[in-house]
Amino acid sequence: MVGGVESFAVVMSGVAGLLIVNWLPKEQYGAYIFLVACMTLLLGVTDLGLSHCCLPVVGQRSREVPWVVGVCHQVFRKRWVLLGFGIFIVGPYWFYASRMHGWFGPGYVAASALILLVTLLGLREHYANTVLVILGHISTLNRIGLTSNIVRISFIAGVLLLPVTSWSVTGVVAATAAAGFVAVILYNRALRSREIADYRLDAADAKGVDQQVIKVAKPLVLPAIFFQVQGVITLFLVSLFGTSNMLAELGAFGRLAMVLLVVDRVAAILLFPMLARSAEGPTLVSTVIRVHAVYLLAMALMELSAIVLPQYWIILLGQQYSAMAPYVWMVFLSSILASASGLAFKTLTVRGATSSQAYGVAFIVVVQVLYLWKFGVSDLYAALGFNIASALAHASFQYLLLALRLPQWRREAQPDNQSP
């Protein structure tokens, strides 16, 4: 059921994204992609490893509602503080790049304000979603996600009926804001109907949780900063040194890999909470191995389709992007490797296995430097190859850590051992 609902959500999101790609002129789509990148970086700054703390800290106490809510609240308090820091960082860059491209105007400023609202709503959504995921209210999550996506696609459909103007980007962003607003209302209603109060930990428990959060998040701070910047660095460099058309092309390519979100969302709702509360032993290891084997096989088939039939994928983007067909397989490969590394990384973090992640940053930087020294980035092929090399280095490192961790997880835990 989760797979069906999440697949529908991704399909609806993908359809909405493709409609936007085909409808907006490249100039305006470039501005839209830039605003989305700013929002992504803002939410990334609030993370710094904190998003990986709730599941391992809650651990096997996932049926104790006050404990679950208290832990999540303690973690998200820190994320709200970091959001202010993120605005301080991203704000000046947004102003400089927007002025350089001549995007300033009433419509663009309104769209930027709505992007900030979407960020605020997104953080509240993430909190409520995390609580309900840990407590296992899956059907509630399905209904909220379905309703939110219907609101967004309906809003976008209405916007597409209007002529393209300087306010078109505002309308597209407003659709996302409306969906987020509806989702927050439904999440709050769900929490109230299930009598999930806004519990707070006492001083002793809060101190203990903070210590566990630091233990889990500290090894992730440097990798989190690196990968948050890495995730948007291409778009930000293009926004500084490229054109709006280049921004639009990079953003359009990202729409083709949205099918990967189905796996990510299903895993986030079903797989990772189960792994977090499972006792160590052969069953845990067997589950991890089977999940990753099936995932990698499915991704191999997807990559094959991008190699053999790229012209059919590029049709989804419209005639504006028809010349980009030869690059589809490269975009898919880098996206698949990045998604695989994320799956391995999250498998480790939900069990509290966050050590050694900083070494991955050094390894990836070495690979990137060697690639630039050997091939450079003088053309699009070389630039996409750089993305593939980076994603391959990340995936290789994460799967190495996972392979080294499996023998430890295979051993049966002691009955009084509650830590992952």
mmCIF file with all atom_site columns, C-alpha atoms in Angstrom, residues 260-411:
data_model
loop_
_atom_site.group_PDB
_atom_site.id
_atom_site.type_symbol
_atom_site.label_atom_id
_atom_site.label_alt_id
_atom_site.label_comp_id
_atom_site.label_asym_id
_atom_site.label_entity_id
_atom_site.label_seq_id
_atom_site.pdbx_PDB_ins_code
_atom_site.Cartn_x
_atom_site.Cartn_y
_atom_site.Cartn_z
_atom_site.occupancy
_atom_site.B_iso_or_equiv
_atom_site.pdbx_formal_charge
_atom_site.auth_seq_id
_atom_site.auth_comp_id
_atom_site.auth_asym_id
_atom_site.auth_atom_id
_atom_site.pdbx_PDB_model_num
ATOM 1   C CA . LEU A 1 260 ? 14.199 6.982   -7.722  1.00 0.00 ? 260 LEU A CA 1
ATOM 2   C CA . LEU A 1 261 ? 12.141 8.829   -5.114  1.00 0.00 ? 261 LEU A CA 1
ATOM 3   C CA . VAL A 1 262 ? 9.676  5.929   -4.965  1.00 0.00 ? 262 VAL A CA 1
ATOM 4   C CA . VAL A 1 263 ? 12.314 3.680   -3.430  1.00 0.00 ? 263 VAL A CA 1
ATOM 5   C CA . ASP A 1 264 ? 13.614 6.425   -1.132  1.00 0.00 ? 264 ASP A CA 1
ATOM 6   C CA . ARG A 1 265 ? 10.179 7.248   0.267   1.00 0.00 ? 265 ARG A CA 1
ATOM 7   C CA . VAL A 1 266 ? 9.065  3.656   0.760   1.00 0.00 ? 266 VAL A CA 1
ATOM 8   C CA . ALA A 1 267 ? 12.354 2.896   2.514   1.00 0.00 ? 267 ALA A CA 1
ATOM 9   C CA . ALA A 1 268 ? 11.982 5.947   4.766   1.00 0.00 ? 268 ALA A CA 1
ATOM 10  C CA . ILE A 1 269 ? 8.482  4.896   5.866   1.00 0.00 ? 269 ILE A CA 1
ATOM 11  C CA . LEU A 1 270 ? 8.820  1.118   6.107   1.00 0.00 ? 270 LEU A CA 1
ATOM 12  C CA . LEU A 1 271 ? 12.414 -0.092  5.961   1.00 0.00 ? 271 LEU A CA 1
ATOM 13  C CA . PHE A 1 272 ? 14.421 2.292   8.126   1.00 0.00 ? 272 PHE A CA 1
ATOM 14  C CA . PRO A 1 273 ? 12.097 2.378   11.176  1.00 0.00 ? 273 PRO A CA 1
ATOM 15  C CA . MET A 1 274 ? 12.087 -1.444  11.121  1.00 0.00 ? 274 MET A CA 1
ATOM 16  C CA . LEU A 1 275 ? 15.883 -1.569  10.919  1.00 0.00 ? 275 LEU A CA 1
ATOM 17  C CA . ALA A 1 276 ? 16.195 0.935   13.770  1.00 0.00 ? 276 ALA A CA 1
ATOM 18  C CA . ARG A 1 277 ? 14.170 -1.153  16.216  1.00 0.00 ? 277 ARG A CA 1
ATOM 19  C CA . SER A 1 278 ? 15.378 -4.613  15.094  1.00 0.00 ? 278 SER A CA 1
ATOM 20  C CA . ALA A 1 279 ? 17.642 -6.607  17.364  1.00 0.00 ? 279 ALA A CA 1
ATOM 21  C CA . GLU A 1 280 ? 21.058 -7.498  16.036  1.00 0.00 ? 280 GLU A CA 1
ATOM 22  C CA . GLY A 1 281 ? 21.453 -10.954 14.565  1.00 0.00 ? 281 GLY A CA 1
ATOM 23  C CA . PRO A 1 282 ? 21.318 -12.957 11.310  1.00 0.00 ? 282 PRO A CA 1
ATOM 24  C CA . THR A 1 283 ? 17.771 -11.809 10.513  1.00 0.00 ? 283 THR A CA 1
ATOM 25  C CA . LEU A 1 284 ? 18.813 -8.146  10.484  1.00 0.00 ? 284 LEU A CA 1
ATOM 26  C CA . VAL A 1 285 ? 21.798 -8.855  8.225   1.00 0.00 ? 285 VAL A CA 1
ATOM 27  C CA . SER A 1 286 ? 19.716 -10.995 5.851   1.00 0.00 ? 286 SER A CA 1
ATOM 28  C CA . THR A 1 287 ? 17.128 -8.230  5.511   1.00 0.00 ? 287 THR A CA 1
ATOM 29  C CA . VAL A 1 288 ? 19.771 -5.608  4.753   1.00 0.00 ? 288 VAL A CA 1
ATOM 30  C CA . ILE A 1 289 ? 21.467 -7.768  2.113   1.00 0.00 ? 289 ILE A CA 1
ATOM 31  C CA . ARG A 1 290 ? 18.215 -8.683  0.347   1.00 0.00 ? 290 ARG A CA 1
ATOM 32  C CA . VAL A 1 291 ? 16.946 -5.096  0.262   1.00 0.00 ? 291 VAL A CA 1
ATOM 33  C CA . HIS A 1 292 ? 20.142 -3.753  -1.244  1.00 0.00 ? 292 HIS A CA 1
ATOM 34  C CA . ALA A 1 293 ? 20.412 -6.594  -3.778  1.00 0.00 ? 293 ALA A CA 1
ATOM 35  C CA . VAL A 1 294 ? 16.881 -5.992  -5.072  1.00 0.00 ? 294 VAL A CA 1
ATOM 36  C CA . TYR A 1 295 ? 17.491 -2.245  -5.187  1.00 0.00 ? 295 TYR A CA 1
ATOM 37  C CA . LEU A 1 296 ? 20.714 -2.514  -7.195  1.00 0.00 ? 296 LEU A CA 1
ATOM 38  C CA . LEU A 1 297 ? 19.096 -4.913  -9.673  1.00 0.00 ? 297 LEU A CA 1
ATOM 39  C CA . ALA A 1 298 ? 16.174 -2.539  -10.243 1.00 0.00 ? 298 ALA A CA 1
ATOM 40  C CA . MET A 1 299 ? 18.551 0.378   -10.737 1.00 0.00 ? 299 MET A CA 1
ATOM 41  C CA . ALA A 1 300 ? 20.599 -1.611  -13.271 1.00 0.00 ? 300 ALA A CA 1
ATOM 42  C CA . LEU A 1 301 ? 17.449 -2.162  -15.341 1.00 0.00 ? 301 LEU A CA 1
ATOM 43  C CA . MET A 1 302 ? 16.632 1.537   -15.181 1.00 0.00 ? 302 MET A CA 1
ATOM 44  C CA . GLU A 1 303 ? 20.131 2.465   -16.357 1.00 0.00 ? 303 GLU A CA 1
ATOM 45  C CA . LEU A 1 304 ? 19.802 0.004   -19.245 1.00 0.00 ? 304 LEU A CA 1
ATOM 46  C CA . SER A 1 305 ? 16.649 1.787   -20.404 1.00 0.00 ? 305 SER A CA 1
ATOM 47  C CA . ALA A 1 306 ? 18.513 5.106   -20.370 1.00 0.00 ? 306 ALA A CA 1
ATOM 48  C CA . ILE A 1 307 ? 21.283 3.617   -22.531 1.00 0.00 ? 307 ILE A CA 1
ATOM 49  C CA . VAL A 1 308 ? 19.030 1.869   -25.054 1.00 0.00 ? 308 VAL A CA 1
ATOM 50  C CA . LEU A 1 309 ? 16.063 4.261   -25.234 1.00 0.00 ? 309 LEU A CA 1
ATOM 51  C CA . PRO A 1 310 ? 17.226 7.772   -24.270 1.00 0.00 ? 310 PRO A CA 1
ATOM 52  C CA . GLN A 1 311 ? 14.992 9.418   -26.881 1.00 0.00 ? 311 GLN A CA 1
ATOM 53  C CA . TYR A 1 312 ? 11.869 8.266   -25.064 1.00 0.00 ? 312 TYR A CA 1
ATOM 54  C CA . TRP A 1 313 ? 13.063 9.738   -21.766 1.00 0.00 ? 313 TRP A CA 1
ATOM 55  C CA . ILE A 1 314 ? 13.900 13.072  -23.390 1.00 0.00 ? 314 ILE A CA 1
ATOM 56  C CA . ILE A 1 315 ? 10.382 13.320  -24.870 1.00 0.00 ? 315 ILE A CA 1
ATOM 57  C CA . LEU A 1 316 ? 9.149  13.944  -21.339 1.00 0.00 ? 316 LEU A CA 1
ATOM 58  C CA . LEU A 1 317 ? 11.077 17.209  -21.184 1.00 0.00 ? 317 LEU A CA 1
ATOM 59  C CA . GLY A 1 318 ? 9.765  18.681  -24.422 1.00 0.00 ? 318 GLY A CA 1
ATOM 60  C CA . GLN A 1 319 ? 11.278 19.979  -27.625 1.00 0.00 ? 319 GLN A CA 1
ATOM 61  C CA . GLN A 1 320 ? 13.321 22.637  -25.813 1.00 0.00 ? 320 GLN A CA 1
ATOM 62  C CA . TYR A 1 321 ? 15.636 19.890  -24.496 1.00 0.00 ? 321 TYR A CA 1
ATOM 63  C CA . SER A 1 322 ? 15.775 17.472  -27.475 1.00 0.00 ? 322 SER A CA 1
ATOM 64  C CA . ALA A 1 323 ? 19.512 17.985  -28.031 1.00 0.00 ? 323 ALA A CA 1
ATOM 65  C CA . MET A 1 324 ? 20.275 16.544  -24.575 1.00 0.00 ? 324 MET A CA 1
ATOM 66  C CA . ALA A 1 325 ? 19.363 12.906  -25.420 1.00 0.00 ? 325 ALA A CA 1
ATOM 67  C CA . PRO A 1 326 ? 23.008 11.639  -25.633 1.00 0.00 ? 326 PRO A CA 1
ATOM 68  C CA . TYR A 1 327 ? 23.548 12.635  -21.990 1.00 0.00 ? 327 TYR A CA 1
ATOM 69  C CA . VAL A 1 328 ? 20.573 10.832  -20.438 1.00 0.00 ? 328 VAL A CA 1
ATOM 70  C CA . TRP A 1 329 ? 22.509 7.682   -19.459 1.00 0.00 ? 329 TRP A CA 1
ATOM 71  C CA . MET A 1 330 ? 25.147 9.772   -17.679 1.00 0.00 ? 330 MET A CA 1
ATOM 72  C CA . VAL A 1 331 ? 22.543 11.700  -15.705 1.00 0.00 ? 331 VAL A CA 1
ATOM 73  C CA . PHE A 1 332 ? 20.773 8.476   -14.707 1.00 0.00 ? 332 PHE A CA 1
ATOM 74  C CA . LEU A 1 333 ? 24.012 6.758   -13.701 1.00 0.00 ? 333 LEU A CA 1
ATOM 75  C CA . SER A 1 334 ? 25.118 9.582   -11.405 1.00 0.00 ? 334 SER A CA 1
ATOM 76  C CA . SER A 1 335 ? 21.621 9.795   -9.879  1.00 0.00 ? 335 SER A CA 1
ATOM 77  C CA . ILE A 1 336 ? 21.435 6.022   -9.331  1.00 0.00 ? 336 ILE A CA 1
ATOM 78  C CA . LEU A 1 337 ? 24.855 5.927   -7.676  1.00 0.00 ? 337 LEU A CA 1
ATOM 79  C CA . ALA A 1 338 ? 23.938 8.884   -5.463  1.00 0.00 ? 338 ALA A CA 1
ATOM 80  C CA . SER A 1 339 ? 20.663 7.220   -4.474  1.00 0.00 ? 339 SER A CA 1
ATOM 81  C CA . ALA A 1 340 ? 22.415 3.906   -3.749  1.00 0.00 ? 340 ALA A CA 1
ATOM 82  C CA . SER A 1 341 ? 24.958 5.641   -1.535  1.00 0.00 ? 341 SER A CA 1
ATOM 83  C CA . GLY A 1 342 ? 22.094 7.338   0.290   1.00 0.00 ? 342 GLY A CA 1
ATOM 84  C CA . LEU A 1 343 ? 20.397 3.999   0.894   1.00 0.00 ? 343 LEU A CA 1
ATOM 85  C CA . ALA A 1 344 ? 23.593 2.510   2.323   1.00 0.00 ? 344 ALA A CA 1
ATOM 86  C CA . PHE A 1 345 ? 24.269 5.651   4.372   1.00 0.00 ? 345 PHE A CA 1
ATOM 87  C CA . LYS A 1 346 ? 20.791 5.668   5.921   1.00 0.00 ? 346 LYS A CA 1
ATOM 88  C CA . THR A 1 347 ? 21.025 1.941   6.650   1.00 0.00 ? 347 THR A CA 1
ATOM 89  C CA . LEU A 1 348 ? 24.109 2.693   8.718   1.00 0.00 ? 348 LEU A CA 1
ATOM 90  C CA . THR A 1 349 ? 22.816 5.815   10.460  1.00 0.00 ? 349 THR A CA 1
ATOM 91  C CA . VAL A 1 350 ? 19.496 4.362   11.647  1.00 0.00 ? 350 VAL A CA 1
ATOM 92  C CA . ARG A 1 351 ? 21.564 1.822   13.579  1.00 0.00 ? 351 ARG A CA 1
ATOM 93  C CA . GLY A 1 352 ? 23.709 4.596   15.039  1.00 0.00 ? 352 GLY A CA 1
ATOM 94  C CA . ALA A 1 353 ? 26.740 3.545   12.968  1.00 0.00 ? 353 ALA A CA 1
ATOM 95  C CA . THR A 1 354 ? 27.938 7.036   12.069  1.00 0.00 ? 354 THR A CA 1
ATOM 96  C CA . SER A 1 355 ? 31.663 6.705   12.738  1.00 0.00 ? 355 SER A CA 1
ATOM 97  C CA . SER A 1 356 ? 34.268 7.031   9.957   1.00 0.00 ? 356 SER A CA 1
ATOM 98  C CA . GLN A 1 357 ? 32.007 9.156   7.727   1.00 0.00 ? 357 GLN A CA 1
ATOM 99  C CA . ALA A 1 358 ? 34.516 12.017  7.691   1.00 0.00 ? 358 ALA A CA 1
ATOM 100 C CA . TYR A 1 359 ? 37.010 9.771   5.890   1.00 0.00 ? 359 TYR A CA 1
ATOM 101 C CA . GLY A 1 360 ? 34.509 9.542   3.044   1.00 0.00 ? 360 GLY A CA 1
ATOM 102 C CA . VAL A 1 361 ? 34.760 13.275  2.449   1.00 0.00 ? 361 VAL A CA 1
ATOM 103 C CA . ALA A 1 362 ? 38.536 13.041  2.085   1.00 0.00 ? 362 ALA A CA 1
ATOM 104 C CA . PHE A 1 363 ? 38.201 10.058  -0.282  1.00 0.00 ? 363 PHE A CA 1
ATOM 105 C CA . ILE A 1 364 ? 35.659 11.828  -2.508  1.00 0.00 ? 364 ILE A CA 1
ATOM 106 C CA . VAL A 1 365 ? 37.744 15.016  -2.635  1.00 0.00 ? 365 VAL A CA 1
ATOM 107 C CA . VAL A 1 366 ? 40.798 12.991  -3.725  1.00 0.00 ? 366 VAL A CA 1
ATOM 108 C CA . VAL A 1 367 ? 38.758 11.315  -6.485  1.00 0.00 ? 367 VAL A CA 1
ATOM 109 C CA . GLN A 1 368 ? 37.406 14.669  -7.645  1.00 0.00 ? 368 GLN A CA 1
ATOM 110 C CA . VAL A 1 369 ? 40.853 16.278  -7.730  1.00 0.00 ? 369 VAL A CA 1
ATOM 111 C CA . LEU A 1 370 ? 42.295 13.348  -9.693  1.00 0.00 ? 370 LEU A CA 1
ATOM 112 C CA . TYR A 1 371 ? 39.401 13.500  -12.144 1.00 0.00 ? 371 TYR A CA 1
ATOM 113 C CA . LEU A 1 372 ? 39.798 17.233  -12.695 1.00 0.00 ? 372 LEU A CA 1
ATOM 114 C CA . TRP A 1 373 ? 43.558 16.796  -13.146 1.00 0.00 ? 373 TRP A CA 1
ATOM 115 C CA . LYS A 1 374 ? 43.071 14.034  -15.728 1.00 0.00 ? 374 LYS A CA 1
ATOM 116 C CA . PHE A 1 375 ? 39.935 15.126  -17.626 1.00 0.00 ? 375 PHE A CA 1
ATOM 117 C CA . GLY A 1 376 ? 38.953 18.648  -16.558 1.00 0.00 ? 376 GLY A CA 1
ATOM 118 C CA . VAL A 1 377 ? 35.413 19.948  -17.110 1.00 0.00 ? 377 VAL A CA 1
ATOM 119 C CA . SER A 1 378 ? 35.798 21.668  -20.458 1.00 0.00 ? 378 SER A CA 1
ATOM 120 C CA . ASP A 1 379 ? 32.576 20.255  -21.918 1.00 0.00 ? 379 ASP A CA 1
ATOM 121 C CA . LEU A 1 380 ? 29.265 18.768  -20.815 1.00 0.00 ? 380 LEU A CA 1
ATOM 122 C CA . TYR A 1 381 ? 30.483 15.174  -21.096 1.00 0.00 ? 381 TYR A CA 1
ATOM 123 C CA . ALA A 1 382 ? 33.409 15.902  -18.806 1.00 0.00 ? 382 ALA A CA 1
ATOM 124 C CA . ALA A 1 383 ? 31.171 17.744  -16.319 1.00 0.00 ? 383 ALA A CA 1
ATOM 125 C CA . LEU A 1 384 ? 28.695 14.863  -16.178 1.00 0.00 ? 384 LEU A CA 1
ATOM 126 C CA . GLY A 1 385 ? 31.607 12.445  -15.880 1.00 0.00 ? 385 GLY A CA 1
ATOM 127 C CA . PHE A 1 386 ? 32.754 14.448  -12.867 1.00 0.00 ? 386 PHE A CA 1
ATOM 128 C CA . ASN A 1 387 ? 29.330 13.890  -11.287 1.00 0.00 ? 387 ASN A CA 1
ATOM 129 C CA . ILE A 1 388 ? 29.555 10.149  -12.005 1.00 0.00 ? 388 ILE A CA 1
ATOM 130 C CA . ALA A 1 389 ? 33.044 9.888   -10.502 1.00 0.00 ? 389 ALA A CA 1
ATOM 131 C CA . SER A 1 390 ? 31.910 11.730  -7.365  1.00 0.00 ? 390 SER A CA 1
ATOM 132 C CA . ALA A 1 391 ? 28.788 9.585   -6.964  1.00 0.00 ? 391 ALA A CA 1
ATOM 133 C CA . LEU A 1 392 ? 30.760 6.376   -7.575  1.00 0.00 ? 392 LEU A CA 1
ATOM 134 C CA . ALA A 1 393 ? 33.305 7.334   -4.920  1.00 0.00 ? 393 ALA A CA 1
ATOM 135 C CA . HIS A 1 394 ? 30.522 8.081   -2.425  1.00 0.00 ? 394 HIS A CA 1
ATOM 136 C CA . ALA A 1 395 ? 28.642 4.854   -3.154  1.00 0.00 ? 395 ALA A CA 1
ATOM 137 C CA . SER A 1 396 ? 31.818 2.751   -2.968  1.00 0.00 ? 396 SER A CA 1
ATOM 138 C CA . PHE A 1 397 ? 32.751 4.220   0.406   1.00 0.00 ? 397 PHE A CA 1
ATOM 139 C CA . GLN A 1 398 ? 29.273 3.781   1.916   1.00 0.00 ? 398 GLN A CA 1
ATOM 140 C CA . TYR A 1 399 ? 29.026 0.173   0.793   1.00 0.00 ? 399 TYR A CA 1
ATOM 141 C CA . LEU A 1 400 ? 32.503 -0.513  2.158   1.00 0.00 ? 400 LEU A CA 1
ATOM 142 C CA . LEU A 1 401 ? 31.399 0.791   5.564   1.00 0.00 ? 401 LEU A CA 1
ATOM 143 C CA . LEU A 1 402 ? 28.215 -1.271  5.344   1.00 0.00 ? 402 LEU A CA 1
ATOM 144 C CA . ALA A 1 403 ? 30.150 -4.428  4.428   1.00 0.00 ? 403 ALA A CA 1
ATOM 145 C CA . LEU A 1 404 ? 32.473 -3.901  7.396   1.00 0.00 ? 404 LEU A CA 1
ATOM 146 C CA . ARG A 1 405 ? 29.517 -3.363  9.734   1.00 0.00 ? 405 ARG A CA 1
ATOM 147 C CA . LEU A 1 406 ? 27.495 -6.460  8.735   1.00 0.00 ? 406 LEU A CA 1
ATOM 148 C CA . PRO A 1 407 ? 29.655 -9.001  10.655  1.00 0.00 ? 407 PRO A CA 1
ATOM 149 C CA . GLN A 1 408 ? 29.111 -6.949  13.839  1.00 0.00 ? 408 GLN A CA 1
ATOM 150 C CA . TRP A 1 409 ? 25.339 -6.868  13.280  1.00 0.00 ? 409 TRP A CA 1
ATOM 151 C CA . ARG A 1 410 ? 25.268 -10.621 12.599  1.00 0.00 ? 410 ARG A CA 1
ATOM 152 C CA . ARG A 1 411 ? 26.237 -11.391 16.178  1.00 0.00 ? 411 ARG A CA 1
#
